[in-house]
Each structure stands twice: as structure tokens, then as C-alpha cells.
């Protein structure tokens, strides 16, 4: 049976669609009946109720009727502009129109309208008005139609506004949708059973498609979207979901830790937060259960994921198993290795490091230790996912730190080779694909919701080019207090001088902060130097670091209180969030400065605003996934452009368990 997403009849076979419209729709990626019926309006325009001019204070939407009083021209002689003057009029007898306004339509580039308007006639008017005097408004952007055909132009309705192009008009799309819906609504089916529809508060599928395009209210349009999201989710789960892991609503009993583990936890220099303990419990329960764990440990930057994963590793090692930790950069790798060596001192855990730049002899001895299990804990870069690495058969847990930094292929190749190994991925800003896996029930989620006590939220400022000096003054002051800073530029060297690079920045900073010691780090600096620069930074010998985004993940210097990101508009949300996470790691108030340029894309503007307004990495990831769309989440297997565009990760969470149950019910029939 064809379902909602598989009405594959080509629009080109439908006689009533004009060639130009067809071409325009194709340009938007719309080829089939499904594509068109699921062509979601980008917004709705509420023309359902009158909006009179007297209701407008400064500016606002007008949805009214008026009579043409006169036409005239203004502006220089050779560039005359038509002005149509109207007077609002009553259309409903009982309407109390206490202040009829004069309305001036300024017809920029539309002088031809003079031919279509007649003094004394009544018109339906929709547009954005600005107040000029207490009794008059001006409109430069408007629609004007004869009053009698008001309904044809949406009066009394909620109008869908579709994304358009030069070949498509709002009217042609609406007509087309109307006819196609008429012909094909009988074929619309939904796999969701009545019970599920009721429980989730959804609509019947025919109603939903109708309400997507012709809603009777804005809330009905939202209900339609949610219904379509539920259908999308159904197919998503059906195609990709497995239920191997833990059920979301499972109650997890606290596992009993053995003496070694208790002693280890007691030996830490801090007390675990409740959130860390809860996450640890969930992970250990999974590790002791009889399924293969797949769990994402999400926790904001600095929330203390590392120690949780290392305790879990210890748990496995005490059972006689091997554990591997994959880390995206060599810097972070070395940091984790040193950290683990110190933590596991006197526990008998043998930790080894595998990374680029090791001598052949060194590498071989590490590899053989991994193979024959002399190594209990292996910490390494993505080279660990390579073909030539042979783990001991006792390998039982793989920890993937900063999962957003690994390519999907790297992860897949590791998983393929080690399919029976428990996987713990960690991230502050998981990639859309990981979010989608959570939705399908292919992975479980543990969240560390709180930061260790004493941490203060980072204050984020957007810095325009002319505020640079103020920012430098501020940072000077921080330096005087003994604090440190990071300065990050988008690239090492650039020919395009609008994009500041590391060396530009160095020139500028050495002039602003003469005689202060600093270090420069980027991918061309060799590993050894990088490590020693970071060590000097950590011990306070260097006041600041100038770097590319290589410092994005993991670095930990609680004394650094300022993060300056140059051309922040050129970085993605996840990178920005990670970079910001380099500060605020101790008890001091920290600051992040996002320096932007004047000519940003609209998308960059909203990204920077999102950064300023939220410090919640999970929320930032979700909003990122939503703006980019979930469409490509499942890569090549996902068919058609019309898939996965209704799900909203933020508002539809509650749908997931309900729809998962529906799929389960269906497949157990
Ligand atoms: P992330 O979650 O970003 O990976 P880390 O694991 O690197 O964070 O932890 C950040 C810092 O917080 C580290 O210096 C770590 O030792 C410290 N830390 C972790 N847990 C606690 C805690 N419960 N109390 C105090 N400090 C903690
Ligand atoms: Mg970390």
C-alpha cells in the first residue's frame, strides 16, 4: 500500500500543472505527488480576522477594506512614484470603527497600478503599514484586490506561505496543491493506529495534509506538523530502529560497587556530583546487563565526563576486560593519558598510549601489549579504528570522546570490527545523527545536567569591529588580575585579508600587549612544541595562546578566563561551543568574546545570537540540527527530499516513546 511518503506519481504527468509551475517546483526539489503534498509552508499568514489601521501604533500588519479616494504622484519628475490614497470602510454592520484612517499606498516600481484602481471602488488590502499621523498610515509593501474577490486572496483564512522562486507565484503553488490534494487525498494512508493517534493527540492523515496547507488556525497548522512528524518518526524507526538496548522507561537499580571501586572514587580530589553518580550508575548497569551497550554520555563542556568514563573503564578492567578510549586529537590524547596514569597509580591498571609520531619500536611494543592484554586501558587517536589494530579478545568497552569530531565512517568501521563491544560515546554537542539514533531507540542517553559546584556560567559578548579596543582593555585588566586568555582565529594564514588569521592576530596582539609572553599553536606546529607550549600555558609561564580551532577540545586550564574568537561568524555552533568551553573551568568568572564582521549571513547572525543566549550544548546541538534539517542524518539510505523535515527535536520528544510503541505493536502482530 502506498504510504504518505511514497505517492511517487510524477507531477509532470498531471495535465493541469503548467510547464512553468512544474519547472519552478522541480527547482525546489519537488517532483512527485508526495513531494508536493508534503511541501511545508515556511510560515503562515493570518488573514482570518480584520486588522484595522487604528490598531496600528508604529507599524504592523493591515488586513482591511478601503475605498479609493484619489491617485497622485510624488518624487522627482523623471522618477515619479504613484501614490494611491484610500479611506477605510465598514464591511460588517456591527463593527465599531471609531477611527477610520486615511491609507496611502506608495507604489514604488508599481506605477502600472494606476490602470487597475478606480476612484470610488472598494478594495481588499493586506500589507505592512507604518503610522504617519494619528489618522493616517503608509504602506510600501502590500496586496490590493477588488473587495468582491477578497476570499480568493485569502481573506478570512490562514494563508500558507511557501518558499518561492522566480518561476513560482504564491497563487500558482496554492492552486497546484489544491488540485493535487483533491485528486490524491483518497490515497493518503497512515500506519499509525487509532489508539496511537488518540494518545499522542494527532490528526487523521487526510486532515493533517489538508491542515498543513489550509489550516483553520495557527494551532491547527502546528497539530498538522506534529502529525506528520509522528508519521516520519514511524518510518524512521521502522527502517532503522532496533530495540537491543535499554528501554527508556526501564527503572535502573543502583549497582553495588565493589571495594576497589569505592576506594578509587574516594581517592579523587573532589566529590562526584549527583549527576555524575547517576550517569555512572546507568553506564555500569548497562555494562553488567546482557545486551551490548550503546550509550551517549552528554554533558556540557566541563561537566566532568572524563572521570565518569574512567570509573566505568575501571569497572570493566576489574572484571578482567580490556578498555579502549578513542580521542580526536593528539593533544587531548596525551592529556587524557597523563590524567589516567595519575589516577590509576597504585591500582595495577596498565595504561598505554597509541598515537602518531611514536617510533616503530615503541609502537610495536604498544601494539603487542594491546594484543595480548598486558594493556588494560588503551588511549589513542582515531588510528585505533584502523585495520592493523588487533585488540585482545577481552575488549569489552570502547569510549569515544568528543564523538562529534569523528567521521561517521571512522565510527562505523570501528563498530563493524567490534560489534560485540559496549560503546560509550561522549559529547557536549552531539551530531544530528546521534540525536536521531537516540530518537529511534538505537542508543540510550545519560546526561550530566549540572556542572561541578562553584562553577560560574560563562558570560558571552558579541563584539563588533569598532568595539575591539574596549575588549582589549577588558582583557588587559584580566591579565593584571593574574588570569589568562585564548585568542582563536579561523585560519593559520590567509590571502583574503577580511578573514583574520593567526599571524595577523599575533601582530596586533604583540602591539596591544607588549612584552607579555605568549605561545602560538596550530596544526603546522609540531606535536612536541604544542605540548610544551600548553604546559607553559598551564603553569602560567605564558599569558595567552594564539591558536586555530585545534584548541577546540579537551584542554583544561582553570586559570584561563577569556576566550576571544575572531571572525566567530565563520565557525559552526558546535565548534564555538567547544571553544567557549575552554574557559570557565575553575571557580573564576569567565568570558567569551565572539568577534564578528559587518557582512554576516543571516544564518551566522542567528548562530551567534544562539551562542550568546544559551550555554546549553545539548540545546545548541538540537537547534543546529533543526536549522540544518534532519534530512541527511541517515546518509545515502534515506530516500527522497521529503523525509524528515517535520520532526522538531525540541518539541516532539514526547512523541518518541509513543511512536516506538506503535512500531513495536505493529511488528509483533
Ligand atoms: P568534560 O565533560 O568537558 O570532558 P572534564 O571531564 O574534562 O570535562 O572535566 C573538567 C574538569 O572538572 C576537570 O579538571 C575535572 O578534573 C574536573 N571535575 C570533574 N568532576 C568534578 C567534580 N565532581 N568536582 C570538581 N571538579 C570536577
Ligand atoms: Mg572532555
XYZ file of C-alpha atoms and ligand atoms in Angstrom:
697
model
C 0.000 0.000 0.000
C 1.414 3.378 -0.902
C 2.022 5.447 2.194
C 2.232 9.117 2.756
C 5.808 9.390 1.623
C 5.505 7.127 -1.394
C 2.954 8.655 -3.725
C 5.505 8.592 -6.466
C 3.342 9.649 -9.372
C 5.243 12.333 -11.273
C 3.780 15.816 -11.300
C 4.820 16.036 -14.940
C 2.081 13.503 -15.720
C -0.610 15.769 -14.324
C -2.106 17.796 -17.171
C -3.353 20.654 -15.007
C 0.106 21.736 -13.862
C 1.522 24.385 -16.183
C 5.056 23.815 -17.521
C 6.387 26.950 -15.845
C 4.962 25.949 -12.467
C 6.309 22.444 -12.913
C 9.759 23.795 -13.628
C 9.560 26.050 -10.591
C 8.502 23.156 -8.361
C 11.290 20.957 -9.712
C 13.744 23.689 -8.845
C 12.565 23.347 -5.239
C 13.162 19.583 -5.386
C 9.501 18.750 -5.858
C 8.836 16.052 -8.425
C 6.176 13.732 -7.073
C 2.719 13.933 -5.563
C 4.202 13.143 -2.133
C 6.770 15.890 -2.522
C 4.073 18.411 -3.236
C 1.615 17.334 -0.565
C 4.417 17.457 1.964
C 5.733 20.792 0.721
C 5.633 22.553 4.043
C 4.842 26.248 4.085
C 7.726 28.164 5.579
C 5.187 30.156 7.580
C 1.534 31.109 7.708
C -0.087 34.467 7.259
C -3.085 35.076 9.436
C -5.720 36.833 7.326
C -8.550 35.313 9.290
C -9.547 38.449 11.143
C -9.695 42.114 10.234
C -6.713 44.228 11.252
C -7.754 47.831 11.036
C -5.462 50.820 10.725
C -6.480 52.266 14.098
C -4.947 49.157 15.712
C -1.526 50.059 14.385
C 0.683 52.084 16.682
C 4.037 52.312 14.921
C 3.919 49.570 12.363
C 2.082 46.316 11.849
C 0.031 44.134 9.559
C -3.093 45.522 7.967
C -5.894 43.217 6.793
C -8.701 45.542 5.846
C -11.113 47.026 3.303
C -10.902 50.539 1.917
C -12.247 52.779 -0.799
C -10.001 54.560 -3.297
C -10.283 58.325 -2.961
C -7.586 59.590 -5.304
C -4.321 58.855 -7.038
C -1.354 61.200 -7.327
C 2.386 61.228 -7.940
C 5.359 62.248 -5.873
C 9.147 62.323 -6.243
C 11.416 63.826 -8.915
C 9.869 64.379 -12.326
C 11.795 61.656 -14.119
C 11.193 59.123 -11.301
C 7.599 59.760 -10.377
C 6.062 57.367 -7.941
C 2.357 56.574 -7.788
C 0.523 57.207 -4.534
C -2.963 55.718 -4.044
C -4.999 57.280 -1.271
C -7.817 55.282 0.308
C -10.259 55.626 3.165
C -11.070 52.591 5.293
C -14.672 51.448 5.098
C -17.136 49.321 7.062
C -17.855 45.843 5.891
C -19.570 44.459 8.950
C -22.645 46.275 10.175
C -21.894 45.862 13.843
C -18.283 46.862 13.525
C -17.296 49.740 15.693
C -14.770 51.511 13.543
C -14.212 54.502 15.694
C -11.280 55.986 13.849
C -11.393 55.444 10.102
C -7.895 56.137 8.775
C -6.515 57.505 5.581
C -4.280 54.944 3.910
C -1.528 55.880 1.458
C -0.124 53.197 -0.805
C 3.335 54.115 -2.070
C 3.700 52.194 -5.314
C 7.475 52.013 -5.811
C 8.083 50.395 -9.210
C 4.369 49.789 -9.491
C 3.070 52.862 -11.323
C 1.167 50.476 -13.608
C -1.318 50.015 -10.780
C -2.962 53.256 -11.746
C -4.643 51.377 -14.573
C -6.222 48.872 -12.208
C -7.691 51.058 -9.493
C -10.827 53.122 -9.810
C -11.774 56.004 -7.601
C -14.902 55.169 -5.614
C -14.365 51.393 -5.736
C -13.753 49.212 -2.718
C -10.679 47.025 -2.296
C -9.332 44.349 -0.021
C -5.928 45.407 1.306
C -3.220 43.332 3.007
C 0.242 44.587 3.909
C 2.602 46.114 6.420
C 1.684 49.623 7.464
C 3.613 52.403 9.183
C 1.858 55.110 11.127
C 2.407 58.599 9.705
C -0.108 60.775 11.545
C -2.713 59.971 14.211
C -5.217 59.373 11.419
C -3.123 58.024 8.535
C -0.803 55.147 7.677
C 1.571 54.449 4.746
C 2.246 51.103 3.067
C 5.030 50.368 0.630
C 4.573 46.607 0.629
C 1.005 45.441 0.107
C -1.531 43.455 -1.901
C -4.595 45.199 -3.295
C -7.532 43.253 -4.744
C -11.135 44.136 -5.613
C -13.215 43.712 -2.449
C -15.538 41.197 -4.043
C -12.714 38.727 -4.649
C -11.210 39.141 -1.158
C -11.783 35.499 -0.318
C -9.897 34.366 -3.378
C -6.930 36.168 -1.955
C -7.101 34.615 1.457
C -9.318 36.996 3.355
C -10.861 35.134 6.290
C -8.249 32.385 6.103
C -4.816 31.420 7.297
C -2.667 31.541 4.177
C 0.275 29.218 3.690
C 3.444 30.998 2.571
C 5.624 28.669 0.530
C 9.267 29.105 -0.335
C 9.097 30.551 -3.862
C 11.408 31.148 -6.799
C 11.200 33.241 -9.942
C 9.031 30.641 -11.695
C 6.570 30.198 -8.850
C 3.957 32.558 -7.561
C 2.161 32.084 -4.274
C -1.037 31.652 -6.208
C 0.279 29.053 -8.643
C 1.599 26.890 -5.808
C -1.630 27.153 -3.853
C -3.707 26.207 -6.879
C -1.473 23.323 -7.654
C -1.559 21.970 -4.096
C -5.324 22.352 -4.063
C -5.854 20.306 -7.218
C -3.351 17.625 -6.324
C -4.847 17.254 -2.856
C -8.280 16.907 -4.391
C -7.194 14.140 -6.699
C -4.972 12.179 -4.322
C -6.430 12.583 -0.851
C -8.175 9.234 -1.221
C -4.745 7.571 -1.415
C -3.380 9.052 1.790
C -2.828 6.459 4.470
C -1.069 6.402 7.792
C 0.473 3.424 9.556
C -0.470 4.830 12.943
C -3.309 3.026 14.680
C -6.278 4.823 16.182
C -5.046 4.292 19.716
C -1.696 5.936 18.990
C -3.323 8.843 17.187
C -5.535 9.407 20.230
C -2.784 9.032 22.766
C -0.400 11.401 21.024
C -3.126 13.927 20.245
C -2.629 13.681 16.470
C -4.896 14.217 13.477
C -6.212 11.882 10.862
C -3.728 11.859 7.990
C -6.072 13.380 5.392
C -6.984 16.127 7.799
C -3.336 16.686 8.579
C -2.316 17.222 4.973
C -5.288 19.457 4.430
C -4.481 21.452 7.568
C -0.825 21.733 6.590
C -1.902 23.742 3.561
C -5.241 25.203 4.650
C -5.285 25.393 8.419
C -8.245 26.992 10.143
C -5.945 28.327 12.838
C -2.253 28.530 13.566
C -2.600 25.914 16.285
C -4.237 23.546 13.834
C -1.270 24.002 11.492
C 1.042 23.055 14.347
C -1.047 19.981 15.096
C -0.765 19.000 11.437
C 3.007 19.376 11.541
C 3.192 17.213 14.632
C 1.054 14.561 12.988
C 3.382 14.467 10.012
C 6.375 14.376 12.355
C 4.855 11.326 14.055
C 4.461 9.620 10.673
C 8.037 10.450 9.740
C 9.202 9.079 13.020
C 7.280 5.888 12.424
C 9.046 5.172 9.157
C 12.366 6.246 10.596
C 12.077 3.832 13.494
C 10.723 1.084 11.296
C 13.624 1.369 8.911
C 16.481 1.950 11.304
C 15.357 1.209 14.788
C 16.346 -1.800 16.778
C 15.418 -2.345 20.336
C 18.562 -4.015 21.517
C 19.361 -1.540 24.231
C 17.612 -0.494 27.345
C 14.040 0.734 27.203
C 13.737 4.389 28.119
C 11.293 3.819 30.917
C 13.265 0.984 32.495
C 13.965 1.596 36.112
C 17.632 1.154 36.817
C 18.564 -0.224 40.221
C 21.742 1.184 41.639
C 24.530 -1.280 41.040
C 26.626 -2.207 44.005
C 30.202 -1.006 43.649
C 32.948 -3.240 44.942
C 35.608 -2.219 47.440
C 38.188 -1.318 44.782
C 35.795 0.963 43.013
C 34.693 2.650 46.210
C 38.287 3.201 47.206
C 39.118 4.614 43.804
C 36.232 7.078 43.950
C 37.153 8.085 47.483
C 40.716 8.803 46.365
C 39.616 11.519 43.926
C 40.441 15.091 44.823
C 36.754 16.030 44.520
C 33.376 14.534 45.268
C 31.358 13.344 42.269
C 28.258 15.421 41.610
C 24.876 13.714 41.889
C 24.520 13.988 38.112
C 27.871 12.251 37.592
C 26.864 9.484 40.010
C 23.554 8.957 38.218
C 25.236 8.757 34.823
C 27.803 6.348 36.224
C 25.059 4.122 37.587
C 23.319 3.987 34.245
C 26.522 3.088 32.463
C 27.568 0.408 34.928
C 24.093 -1.155 34.886
C 24.317 -1.387 31.109
C 27.805 -2.869 31.269
C 26.586 -5.583 33.628
C 23.432 -6.293 31.611
C 23.173 -8.971 28.939
C 22.898 -6.658 25.945
C 25.532 -4.644 24.154
C 25.543 -1.101 25.454
C 25.295 1.828 23.157
C 25.112 4.951 25.237
C 25.755 8.609 24.678
C 27.067 10.468 27.690
C 26.046 14.025 27.104
C 27.224 16.693 29.480
C 28.206 20.227 28.912
C 31.781 21.197 28.415
C 33.492 20.960 31.803
C 30.755 18.868 33.392
C 33.214 16.090 34.180
C 32.525 13.342 31.661
C 36.101 12.046 31.633
C 36.148 10.837 35.202
C 32.791 9.092 34.784
C 34.085 7.215 31.762
C 37.313 6.300 33.537
C 35.440 4.852 36.512
C 33.354 2.814 34.070
C 36.605 1.703 32.438
C 37.953 0.652 35.837
C 34.794 -1.369 36.425
C 35.424 -3.350 33.246
C 39.131 -3.707 33.912
C 38.408 -5.145 37.338
C 36.246 -7.744 35.590
C 39.333 -8.741 33.630
C 38.416 -6.899 30.446
C 40.250 -4.504 28.178
C 39.053 -0.956 27.525
C 39.902 1.444 24.730
C 39.424 5.197 24.681
C 39.425 6.959 21.317
C 40.230 10.635 21.305
C 40.101 13.015 18.324
C 43.382 14.902 18.727
C 46.886 14.032 19.845
C 46.890 16.891 22.319
C 43.819 15.622 24.073
C 45.112 12.090 23.843
C 48.261 12.968 25.752
C 46.249 14.925 28.298
C 43.912 12.005 28.965
C 46.842 9.604 29.116
C 48.651 11.656 31.760
C 45.439 12.080 33.656
C 44.772 8.321 33.602
C 48.345 7.475 34.642
C 47.974 9.674 37.706
C 44.512 8.406 38.594
C 45.367 4.731 38.216
C 48.663 4.906 40.043
C 48.802 2.027 42.553
C 45.725 0.291 41.121
C 47.572 -2.152 38.909
C 45.882 -0.784 35.781
C 48.304 -0.699 32.889
C 47.532 2.284 30.646
C 49.145 2.621 27.220
C 49.223 5.403 24.678
C 48.972 4.949 20.926
C 49.338 7.946 18.656
C 51.147 9.264 15.648
C 54.793 10.227 15.993
C 55.806 7.215 18.063
C 58.893 5.300 16.938
C 58.322 1.974 15.189
C 59.795 0.151 18.149
C 57.627 1.961 20.643
C 54.549 1.447 18.513
C 55.186 -2.248 18.067
C 55.620 -2.830 21.742
C 52.360 -0.969 22.458
C 50.573 -2.967 19.776
C 51.729 -6.268 21.195
C 50.700 -5.190 24.706
C 47.262 -4.406 23.328
C 47.022 -7.731 21.540
C 47.985 -9.941 24.440
C 46.103 -7.916 27.054
C 49.035 -6.661 29.043
C 47.493 -3.283 28.325
C 44.246 -2.843 30.264
C 43.452 0.660 29.144
C 44.400 1.865 25.675
C 44.203 5.581 24.966
C 44.704 6.666 21.395
C 43.672 8.739 18.426
C 41.397 7.606 15.613
C 44.227 5.436 14.308
C 42.742 2.913 16.759
C 39.918 2.355 14.316
C 42.471 1.303 11.669
C 42.734 -2.100 10.059
C 46.003 -3.179 11.620
C 44.977 -2.812 15.242
C 44.274 -6.053 16.974
C 42.649 -5.844 20.370
C 42.645 -8.582 22.969
C 39.502 -10.732 22.794
C 38.672 -9.377 26.233
C 37.997 -5.908 24.808
C 34.624 -5.043 26.295
C 34.280 -1.281 26.295
C 35.130 1.434 23.803
C 34.901 5.023 24.936
C 34.705 7.591 22.159
C 35.460 11.042 23.495
C 34.194 14.142 21.657
C 32.192 11.978 19.290
C 31.215 14.967 17.147
C 34.825 15.130 15.974
C 34.866 11.663 14.472
C 33.652 10.981 10.972
C 30.700 8.663 10.622
C 32.892 6.267 8.618
C 35.544 6.122 11.325
C 32.919 5.215 13.852
C 31.224 2.692 11.606
C 34.449 0.929 10.728
C 35.325 0.592 14.383
C 31.857 -0.672 15.251
C 31.825 -3.155 12.414
C 35.038 -4.726 13.574
C 33.992 -4.752 17.199
C 30.269 -5.313 17.109
C 30.025 -7.006 20.487
C 31.862 -4.265 22.334
C 29.970 -1.867 24.587
C 30.157 1.666 23.276
C 30.162 4.826 25.315
C 30.273 7.995 23.258
C 30.765 11.358 24.901
C 29.972 14.837 23.725
C 28.679 18.217 24.773
C 27.321 18.801 21.295
C 26.305 15.518 19.670
C 25.922 15.392 15.888
C 22.430 15.192 14.337
C 22.932 11.549 13.524
C 23.493 10.703 17.174
C 20.399 12.633 18.128
C 18.441 10.685 15.541
C 19.757 7.401 16.908
C 18.501 8.392 20.314
C 15.098 9.075 18.791
C 14.922 5.677 17.186
C 15.905 3.933 20.347
C 19.183 2.745 18.829
C 21.129 4.300 21.639
C 20.495 5.395 25.188
C 21.246 8.725 26.731
C 22.823 9.694 30.009
C 23.067 13.363 30.775
C 25.211 15.186 33.257
C 22.916 18.089 33.872
C 24.903 20.096 36.367
C 28.401 21.496 36.449
C 30.659 20.784 39.421
C 29.779 23.201 42.197
C 31.492 26.571 42.305
C 31.485 26.996 38.534
C 30.006 30.211 37.254
C 28.260 30.403 33.908
C 30.419 31.982 31.213
C 29.372 35.445 30.086
C 29.294 35.745 26.297
C 29.637 39.044 24.434
C 29.211 39.710 20.738
C 31.911 42.171 19.715
C 31.514 44.388 16.664
C 34.663 45.566 14.834
C 34.573 49.012 16.444
C 34.461 47.578 19.973
C 37.790 45.761 19.689
C 39.683 48.212 21.836
C 37.177 48.037 24.660
C 37.597 44.286 24.601
C 41.381 44.567 24.751
C 41.134 46.944 27.717
C 38.972 44.432 29.490
C 41.404 41.591 28.840
C 44.354 43.700 29.969
C 42.565 44.048 33.250
C 42.077 40.267 33.451
C 45.803 39.769 32.814
C 46.561 42.170 35.644
C 44.431 40.011 37.932
C 46.676 37.105 37.037
C 44.235 35.449 34.630
C 44.989 34.063 31.185
C 43.378 34.101 27.739
C 42.960 32.262 24.466
C 42.735 34.047 21.108
C 41.405 31.944 18.255
C 41.446 32.796 14.539
C 39.760 30.863 11.719
C 42.948 30.065 9.848
C 46.711 29.961 10.029
C 47.439 32.087 7.029
C 45.043 33.696 4.654
C 45.333 35.629 1.463
C 41.878 37.046 1.943
C 42.553 39.808 4.443
C 38.972 40.089 5.597
C 39.469 36.824 7.430
C 41.853 37.375 10.265
C 44.481 34.729 10.553
C 46.762 33.649 13.374
C 49.645 35.791 12.165
C 47.534 38.942 11.728
C 46.379 38.427 15.203
C 49.887 37.938 16.506
C 50.961 41.268 15.001
C 48.024 43.029 16.548
C 48.293 41.415 19.983
C 52.014 41.977 20.403
C 51.309 45.669 19.877
C 48.360 45.713 22.282
C 50.084 43.640 24.978
C 53.785 44.474 24.542
C 56.221 42.275 26.468
C 53.645 39.720 27.623
C 54.813 36.137 26.979
C 52.566 34.141 24.656
C 52.503 30.979 22.537
C 51.218 30.160 19.052
C 49.546 26.844 18.269
C 48.136 25.448 15.047
C 48.268 22.284 13.022
C 51.651 23.136 11.475
C 53.365 23.426 14.859
C 54.946 20.106 15.724
C 53.396 17.974 18.431
C 56.273 18.296 20.858
C 56.263 22.093 20.721
C 52.494 22.152 21.055
C 52.678 20.080 24.180
C 55.386 22.190 25.745
C 53.581 25.435 24.879
C 50.424 24.126 26.505
C 52.395 23.025 29.531
C 53.867 26.542 29.841
C 50.409 27.979 29.455
C 49.039 25.710 32.145
C 51.785 26.632 34.590
C 51.246 30.319 33.889
C 54.562 30.990 32.145
C 52.653 32.110 29.076
C 49.930 34.713 29.480
C 47.998 33.884 26.369
C 47.738 31.470 23.485
C 47.036 32.404 19.883
C 45.612 29.449 18.023
C 43.357 27.997 15.393
C 40.495 25.772 16.471
C 42.991 22.991 17.274
C 42.419 24.067 20.869
C 38.740 23.210 20.427
C 38.530 20.097 22.506
C 39.539 18.988 25.908
C 42.198 21.462 27.037
C 41.921 22.208 30.695
C 43.413 25.347 32.270
C 41.194 26.643 35.080
C 43.163 29.880 35.218
C 42.158 30.946 31.707
C 39.188 33.292 31.941
C 38.946 34.812 28.465
C 38.223 33.197 25.137
C 38.341 35.514 22.144
C 37.113 34.092 18.842
C 37.949 36.167 15.771
C 35.510 36.036 12.863
C 33.239 33.930 15.036
C 30.735 34.048 12.179
C 32.923 31.598 10.251
C 32.685 28.826 12.862
C 29.882 26.305 13.377
C 27.858 26.181 16.553
C 29.444 23.077 17.914
C 32.972 24.420 17.444
C 32.037 27.736 19.026
C 30.536 25.961 21.975
C 33.570 23.743 22.428
C 35.925 26.689 22.163
C 33.939 28.599 24.732
C 34.231 25.557 26.964
C 37.990 26.119 27.259
C 37.256 28.833 29.828
C 35.069 28.722 32.925
C 36.807 25.549 34.073
C 37.625 26.791 37.544
C 35.886 28.954 40.089
C 36.599 32.275 38.372
C 34.085 34.222 36.340
C 34.969 33.710 32.686
C 34.160 35.481 29.448
C 33.787 34.584 25.808
C 34.093 37.255 23.122
C 32.657 36.469 19.704
C 34.180 38.989 17.331
C 32.185 39.324 14.137
C 32.297 41.298 10.937
C 29.673 43.570 9.444
C 28.726 41.463 6.437
C 27.461 38.276 8.004
C 24.969 35.861 6.543
C 21.594 35.717 8.244
C 22.441 32.231 9.377
C 25.631 33.427 11.061
C 23.710 36.144 12.864
C 21.281 33.655 14.327
C 24.120 31.303 15.234
C 25.942 33.991 17.192
C 22.764 35.080 18.907
C 22.045 31.485 19.865
C 25.538 31.309 21.357
C 25.044 34.471 23.336
C 21.685 33.358 24.650
C 22.414 29.763 25.573
C 25.180 27.919 27.341
C 23.438 24.576 26.984
C 25.346 22.451 24.464
C 22.541 19.955 24.008
C 20.051 22.695 23.209
C 22.548 24.269 20.805
C 23.058 20.941 19.007
C 19.356 20.472 18.678
C 18.771 23.916 17.286
C 21.650 23.339 14.880
C 20.192 20.019 13.754
C 16.827 21.675 13.322
C 18.058 24.547 11.197
C 20.166 22.285 9.035
C 17.301 19.836 8.795
C 17.444 16.198 9.739
C 17.218 15.136 6.112
C 20.731 13.917 5.630
C 21.054 12.381 9.005
C 20.967 8.838 7.749
C 23.102 9.445 4.736
C 22.509 7.670 1.490
C 19.934 5.205 2.717
C 17.410 7.903 3.364
C 15.375 8.324 0.248
C 13.756 11.435 -1.083
C 13.995 15.032 -0.101
C 10.638 14.988 1.578
C 11.746 12.868 4.500
C 12.482 14.034 7.985
C 11.526 17.602 7.705
C 8.696 17.757 10.169
C 10.377 16.378 13.265
C 11.326 19.039 15.733
C 13.789 17.648 18.227
C 12.831 20.136 20.859
C 9.073 19.976 20.912
C 8.435 16.418 19.748
C 10.395 14.481 22.369
C 7.222 13.144 23.914
C 6.242 11.541 20.605
C 9.192 9.188 20.561
C 8.157 6.608 23.170
C 4.587 6.607 21.856
C 5.634 6.003 18.267
C 8.238 3.443 19.272
C 5.480 1.504 20.965
C 3.330 1.770 17.865
C 6.112 0.273 15.742
C 6.637 -2.491 18.262
C 2.942 -3.304 18.410
C 2.811 -3.435 14.644
C 5.846 -5.663 14.225
C 4.762 -8.115 16.917
C 1.475 -8.750 15.090
P 34.274 17.393 30.062
O 32.926 16.936 30.487
O 34.211 18.662 29.288
O 35.068 16.327 29.381
P 36.256 17.105 32.073
O 35.980 15.680 32.301
O 37.476 17.457 31.303
O 35.014 17.800 31.416
O 36.265 17.842 33.485
C 36.573 19.206 33.613
C 37.314 19.480 34.884
O 36.440 19.293 36.003
C 38.491 18.549 35.107
O 39.547 19.329 35.591
C 37.985 17.588 36.164
O 39.018 17.086 36.937
C 37.060 18.454 36.960
N 35.963 17.746 37.649
C 35.280 16.676 37.193
N 34.327 16.309 38.079
C 34.395 17.168 39.114
C 33.660 17.317 40.336
N 32.667 16.493 40.672
N 34.000 18.335 41.153
C 35.010 19.178 40.817
N 35.738 19.095 39.690
C 35.433 18.107 38.837
Mg 36.017 16.047 27.686
